[in-house]
Amino acid sequence: MKKCKNPYCECEQTFPDTVQLCPFCGSALSPEGEDESPQLHTAEELPTMPASAAAQPFVTAGAFGRKVLRGRLVEMDHNSLFHSSFHKWCNAVFAGEPWQLAHQSQAYTLRIEEITQDGIPGRVTDVCAFGEYLGRLSIGDELEIHCKGGKDRRIAKKLLDKTTGSVVRPGLQVPALFVRVFSLILALLAIYFVSAAVNFVASGAILSWALGVIVALLGLLWKLLSAFGGNILILIGIGIVIRACLPRKR
């Protein structure tokens, strides 16, 4: 049996011969009956723990210039905003936000924390998610988010929940790319029609076209007067006689 001989240790119990160090102070145990001085271990002699390392890279490059974030959801902030159609169009074209078909625009701020092997919290970043995610995410879920934008503002484009093994979809909404392409097509059509109208006026064709229309209307009027001129004069005379016979109102 062995016992701790450290005078500063209050351990009085004995240990089997297989135990080498005192579990209370770290001193070397000595057999009972020996008076040798205990061997103390300094901090430099203690084993050092390996540095923490991320289980997976926190940020990696994805397809189409996107970034892929892998981490744990620690906070989720939800906002419901009322936007006009023009405001939605501006957000889609200039900010890259999807066009939500509901009256309210749902916006979530997801705070993602880096996952490390030793469990010590690592880096933290925020991601904006637009759409309806209520009841589909829980604090502590391990997420993989495909997003675009810089570190100042990231917008989630695809969200995978590694904890539940599912793809979290935001609901029915129009992607910002479709809104931008549609707006570009409308702008090109507007420019084409405006330039065609300017060229049509500048070429003088509109003047000849207007003169042709006036001549055609005058010719039609002349034909109508030639065909029904007598009948029209008779109707005018009958009207004058009827007004002359009726008493005047005072």
CSV table of C-alpha atoms in Angstrom, one decimal:
chain,number,residue,atom,x,y,z
A,1,MET,CA,0.0,0.0,0.0
A,2,LYS,CA,1.1,3.5,-0.7
A,3,LYS,CA,0.5,6.8,1.0
A,4,CYS,CA,1.0,10.5,0.1
A,5,LYS,CA,4.0,12.0,2.1
A,6,ASN,CA,3.3,15.7,1.0
A,7,PRO,CA,3.1,17.7,4.2
A,8,TYR,CA,0.8,20.2,2.5
A,9,CYS,CA,-1.7,17.5,1.4
A,10,GLU,CA,-4.5,16.7,3.7
A,11,CYS,CA,-5.0,13.2,2.2
A,12,GLU,CA,-4.8,10.5,4.9
A,13,GLN,CA,-6.0,7.5,3.0
A,14,THR,CA,-3.8,4.8,1.5
A,15,PHE,CA,-3.8,3.7,-2.1
A,16,PRO,CA,-2.9,0.4,-3.9
A,17,ASP,CA,0.6,-0.1,-5.3
A,18,THR,CA,-0.7,0.4,-8.8
A,19,VAL,CA,-1.4,4.1,-8.2
A,20,GLN,CA,1.7,6.3,-8.8
A,21,LEU,CA,0.4,9.8,-8.1
A,22,CYS,CA,-1.8,11.3,-5.4
A,23,PRO,CA,-5.1,12.2,-6.9
A,24,PHE,CA,-5.4,15.3,-4.6
A,25,CYS,CA,-2.0,17.1,-5.0
A,26,GLY,CA,-0.2,15.2,-7.7
A,27,SER,CA,2.7,14.2,-5.5
A,28,ALA,CA,4.4,10.8,-6.0
A,29,LEU,CA,3.1,8.2,-3.6
A,30,SER,CA,5.5,6.4,-1.3
A,31,PRO,CA,5.1,3.0,0.4
A,32,GLU,CA,4.0,3.1,3.9
A,33,GLY,CA,6.8,3.2,6.4
A,34,GLU,CA,9.3,5.1,4.1
A,35,ASP,CA,10.4,8.6,5.1
A,36,GLU,CA,11.6,9.8,1.7
A,37,SER,CA,10.6,13.2,0.7
A,38,PRO,CA,7.7,13.4,-1.8
A,39,GLN,CA,8.4,14.4,-5.4
A,40,LEU,CA,6.3,17.3,-6.5
A,41,HIS,CA,5.4,18.0,-10.1
A,42,THR,CA,5.8,21.5,-11.5
A,43,ALA,CA,3.4,23.1,-14.1
A,44,GLU,CA,6.1,22.6,-16.8
A,45,GLU,CA,6.0,18.8,-16.2
A,46,LEU,CA,2.3,18.5,-16.6
A,47,PRO,CA,1.0,17.3,-20.0
A,48,THR,CA,-0.1,20.0,-22.3
A,49,MET,CA,-3.5,19.8,-24.0
A,50,PRO,CA,-3.5,20.1,-27.8
A,51,ALA,CA,-4.8,23.3,-29.3
A,52,SER,CA,-8.4,23.4,-30.3
A,53,ALA,CA,-9.1,22.9,-34.0
A,54,ALA,CA,-12.3,23.2,-36.0
A,55,ALA,CA,-14.1,20.0,-36.9
A,56,GLN,CA,-14.8,21.5,-40.3
A,57,PRO,CA,-13.7,24.7,-42.0
A,58,PHE,CA,-16.0,27.6,-40.8
A,59,VAL,CA,-16.1,29.3,-44.3
A,60,THR,CA,-15.3,27.6,-47.6
A,61,ALA,CA,-15.9,28.6,-51.2
A,62,GLY,CA,-19.0,27.3,-52.9
A,63,ALA,CA,-20.4,27.2,-56.4
A,64,PHE,CA,-21.3,30.4,-58.4
A,65,GLY,CA,-19.1,32.6,-56.2
A,66,ARG,CA,-21.1,31.7,-53.0
A,67,LYS,CA,-19.7,31.0,-49.6
A,68,VAL,CA,-20.5,27.9,-47.5
A,69,LEU,CA,-20.8,28.4,-43.7
A,70,ARG,CA,-20.8,25.4,-41.3
A,71,GLY,CA,-21.6,26.0,-37.7
A,72,ARG,CA,-24.1,25.8,-34.9
A,73,LEU,CA,-27.2,28.1,-34.6
A,74,VAL,CA,-27.0,30.0,-31.3
A,75,GLU,CA,-29.5,32.9,-31.9
A,76,MET,CA,-32.4,33.5,-34.3
A,77,ASP,CA,-34.0,37.0,-34.6
A,78,HIS,CA,-37.3,37.3,-36.5
A,79,ASN,CA,-38.9,40.5,-38.0
A,80,SER,CA,-42.1,41.0,-40.0
A,81,LEU,CA,-41.9,44.1,-42.2
A,82,PHE,CA,-44.5,45.8,-44.4
A,83,HIS,CA,-43.1,46.9,-47.8
A,84,SER,CA,-44.7,48.4,-50.8
A,85,SER,CA,-44.3,46.8,-54.3
A,86,PHE,CA,-41.8,49.5,-55.3
A,87,HIS,CA,-39.8,48.9,-52.0
A,88,LYS,CA,-39.8,45.1,-52.7
A,89,TRP,CA,-38.6,45.8,-56.3
A,90,CYS,CA,-35.8,48.0,-55.0
A,91,ASN,CA,-34.7,45.4,-52.4
A,92,ALA,CA,-34.7,42.6,-55.0
A,93,VAL,CA,-32.8,44.6,-57.7
A,94,PHE,CA,-30.3,46.5,-55.6
A,95,ALA,CA,-30.0,44.4,-52.4
A,96,GLY,CA,-30.5,40.8,-53.8
A,97,GLU,CA,-33.5,40.0,-51.5
A,98,PRO,CA,-36.1,37.6,-52.9
A,99,TRP,CA,-39.6,39.0,-53.7
A,100,GLN,CA,-42.0,37.6,-51.1
A,101,LEU,CA,-45.6,37.1,-52.3
A,102,ALA,CA,-47.2,37.7,-48.9
A,103,HIS,CA,-48.3,41.1,-47.6
A,104,GLN,CA,-45.5,40.9,-45.0
A,105,SER,CA,-41.8,40.4,-45.7
A,106,GLN,CA,-40.3,37.9,-43.2
A,107,ALA,CA,-36.7,38.4,-42.3
A,108,TYR,CA,-34.5,36.3,-40.0
A,109,THR,CA,-31.1,37.0,-38.6
A,110,LEU,CA,-29.2,33.7,-37.9
A,111,ARG,CA,-26.2,33.8,-35.7
A,112,ILE,CA,-23.8,30.9,-36.6
A,113,GLU,CA,-21.0,29.8,-34.3
A,114,GLU,CA,-18.0,27.8,-35.3
A,115,ILE,CA,-17.9,24.2,-34.1
A,116,THR,CA,-14.6,23.1,-32.5
A,117,GLN,CA,-13.4,19.7,-31.4
A,118,ASP,CA,-13.0,20.8,-27.7
A,119,GLY,CA,-16.4,22.4,-27.6
A,120,ILE,CA,-15.0,25.9,-26.9
A,121,PRO,CA,-16.9,28.5,-28.9
A,122,GLY,CA,-15.1,29.8,-31.9
A,123,ARG,CA,-15.8,32.5,-34.5
A,124,VAL,CA,-19.4,33.9,-34.9
A,125,THR,CA,-21.1,35.5,-37.9
A,126,ASP,CA,-24.6,36.6,-38.9
A,127,VAL,CA,-26.6,35.5,-41.9
A,128,CYS,CA,-29.8,37.1,-43.3
A,129,ALA,CA,-32.5,34.6,-44.3
A,130,PHE,CA,-35.7,35.8,-46.0
A,131,GLY,CA,-38.9,33.7,-46.0
A,132,GLU,CA,-40.8,31.7,-43.6
A,133,TYR,CA,-38.6,29.6,-41.3
A,134,LEU,CA,-40.9,29.6,-38.2
A,135,GLY,CA,-40.8,26.1,-36.5
A,136,ARG,CA,-38.2,24.7,-38.9
A,137,LEU,CA,-35.0,25.7,-37.0
A,138,SER,CA,-34.0,25.2,-33.4
A,139,ILE,CA,-31.3,26.7,-31.3
A,140,GLY,CA,-28.3,24.3,-31.3
A,141,ASP,CA,-28.9,22.8,-34.7
A,142,GLU,CA,-25.8,22.2,-36.8
A,143,LEU,CA,-26.3,24.1,-40.1
A,144,GLU,CA,-24.7,24.3,-43.5
A,145,ILE,CA,-25.6,27.6,-45.2
A,146,HIS,CA,-24.9,28.5,-48.8
A,147,CYS,CA,-24.9,32.3,-49.0
A,148,LYS,CA,-23.8,35.2,-51.1
A,149,GLY,CA,-22.4,38.6,-50.1
A,150,GLY,CA,-19.5,39.8,-48.0
A,151,LYS,CA,-18.8,39.5,-44.4
A,152,ASP,CA,-20.7,42.7,-43.7
A,153,ARG,CA,-24.0,41.2,-45.0
A,154,ARG,CA,-24.6,37.7,-46.1
A,155,ILE,CA,-27.9,36.4,-47.6
A,156,ALA,CA,-28.8,32.7,-47.3
A,157,LYS,CA,-29.6,31.0,-50.6
A,158,LYS,CA,-29.7,27.4,-49.4
A,159,LEU,CA,-30.0,26.1,-45.9
A,160,LEU,CA,-29.3,22.5,-44.8
A,161,ASP,CA,-30.0,21.3,-41.2
A,162,LYS,CA,-27.4,18.6,-40.4
A,163,THR,CA,-29.1,17.8,-37.1
A,164,THR,CA,-32.3,16.7,-38.7
A,165,GLY,CA,-30.8,15.8,-42.1
A,166,SER,CA,-33.2,18.0,-44.1
A,167,VAL,CA,-33.1,20.9,-46.5
A,168,VAL,CA,-34.9,23.9,-44.9
A,169,ARG,CA,-36.9,25.8,-47.6
A,170,PRO,CA,-38.2,29.3,-47.0
A,171,GLY,CA,-41.6,28.9,-48.7
A,172,LEU,CA,-43.0,30.4,-52.0
A,173,GLN,CA,-41.1,33.4,-53.2
A,174,VAL,CA,-39.5,34.8,-56.4
A,175,PRO,CA,-35.7,34.8,-56.5
A,176,ALA,CA,-34.0,38.1,-56.9
A,177,LEU,CA,-32.3,36.9,-60.1
A,178,PHE,CA,-35.6,36.4,-61.8
A,179,VAL,CA,-36.7,39.9,-60.8
A,180,ARG,CA,-33.5,41.4,-62.1
A,181,VAL,CA,-33.8,39.6,-65.4
A,182,PHE,CA,-37.4,40.5,-65.9
A,183,SER,CA,-36.7,44.2,-65.0
A,184,LEU,CA,-33.8,44.2,-67.5
A,185,ILE,CA,-36.0,42.9,-70.3
A,186,LEU,CA,-38.7,45.5,-69.6
A,187,ALA,CA,-36.0,48.2,-69.6
A,188,LEU,CA,-34.7,47.1,-72.9
A,189,LEU,CA,-38.2,47.0,-74.4
A,190,ALA,CA,-38.9,50.5,-73.1
A,191,ILE,CA,-35.6,51.8,-74.6
A,192,TYR,CA,-36.4,50.1,-78.0
A,193,PHE,CA,-39.9,51.6,-78.2
A,194,VAL,CA,-38.7,55.1,-77.2
A,195,SER,CA,-35.9,55.0,-79.7
A,196,ALA,CA,-38.3,53.7,-82.4
A,197,ALA,CA,-40.7,56.6,-81.7
A,198,VAL,CA,-37.9,59.2,-81.8
A,199,ASN,CA,-36.7,57.8,-85.1
A,200,PHE,CA,-40.2,57.8,-86.5
A,201,VAL,CA,-40.7,61.5,-85.5
A,202,ALA,CA,-37.3,62.5,-86.7
A,203,SER,CA,-37.7,60.9,-90.1
A,204,GLY,CA,-40.9,62.9,-91.0
A,205,ALA,CA,-43.0,59.8,-91.5
A,206,ILE,CA,-45.4,60.8,-88.8
A,207,LEU,CA,-46.3,64.0,-90.7
A,208,SER,CA,-47.0,62.2,-93.9
A,209,TRP,CA,-49.0,59.6,-91.9
A,210,ALA,CA,-51.0,62.3,-90.1
A,211,LEU,CA,-51.8,64.0,-93.5
A,212,GLY,CA,-52.9,60.7,-95.0
A,213,VAL,CA,-55.3,60.1,-92.1
A,214,ILE,CA,-56.7,63.7,-92.4
A,215,VAL,CA,-57.2,63.3,-96.2
A,216,ALA,CA,-58.9,59.9,-95.7
A,217,LEU,CA,-61.3,61.3,-93.1
A,218,LEU,CA,-62.2,64.3,-95.3
A,219,GLY,CA,-62.8,62.0,-98.2
A,220,LEU,CA,-65.1,59.8,-96.1
A,221,LEU,CA,-66.9,62.9,-94.9
A,222,TRP,CA,-67.4,64.2,-98.5
A,223,LYS,CA,-68.8,60.8,-99.5
A,224,LEU,CA,-71.3,60.8,-96.6
A,225,LEU,CA,-72.4,64.4,-97.4
A,226,SER,CA,-72.9,63.4,-101.1
A,227,ALA,CA,-74.9,60.4,-100.3
A,228,PHE,CA,-77.0,61.7,-97.4
A,229,GLY,CA,-76.8,65.5,-97.8
A,230,GLY,CA,-80.4,65.9,-98.9
A,231,ASN,CA,-81.8,63.8,-96.1
A,232,ILE,CA,-79.8,65.7,-93.6
A,233,LEU,CA,-81.2,69.1,-94.9
A,234,ILE,CA,-84.7,67.7,-94.7
A,235,LEU,CA,-84.2,66.6,-91.1
A,236,ILE,CA,-82.7,70.0,-90.2
A,237,GLY,CA,-85.8,71.8,-91.7
A,238,ILE,CA,-88.2,69.5,-89.9
A,239,GLY,CA,-86.5,70.3,-86.7
A,240,ILE,CA,-86.7,74.0,-87.3
A,241,VAL,CA,-90.4,73.8,-88.0
A,242,ILE,CA,-91.1,71.7,-84.9
A,243,ARG,CA,-89.2,74.2,-82.7
A,244,ALA,CA,-91.1,77.1,-84.2
A,245,CYS,CA,-94.5,75.5,-83.5
A,246,LEU,CA,-93.7,74.6,-79.9
A,247,PRO,CA,-94.4,77.4,-77.3
A,248,ARG,CA,-91.3,79.1,-75.9
A,249,LYS,CA,-90.5,78.7,-72.3
A,250,ARG,CA,-90.4,81.8,-70.2
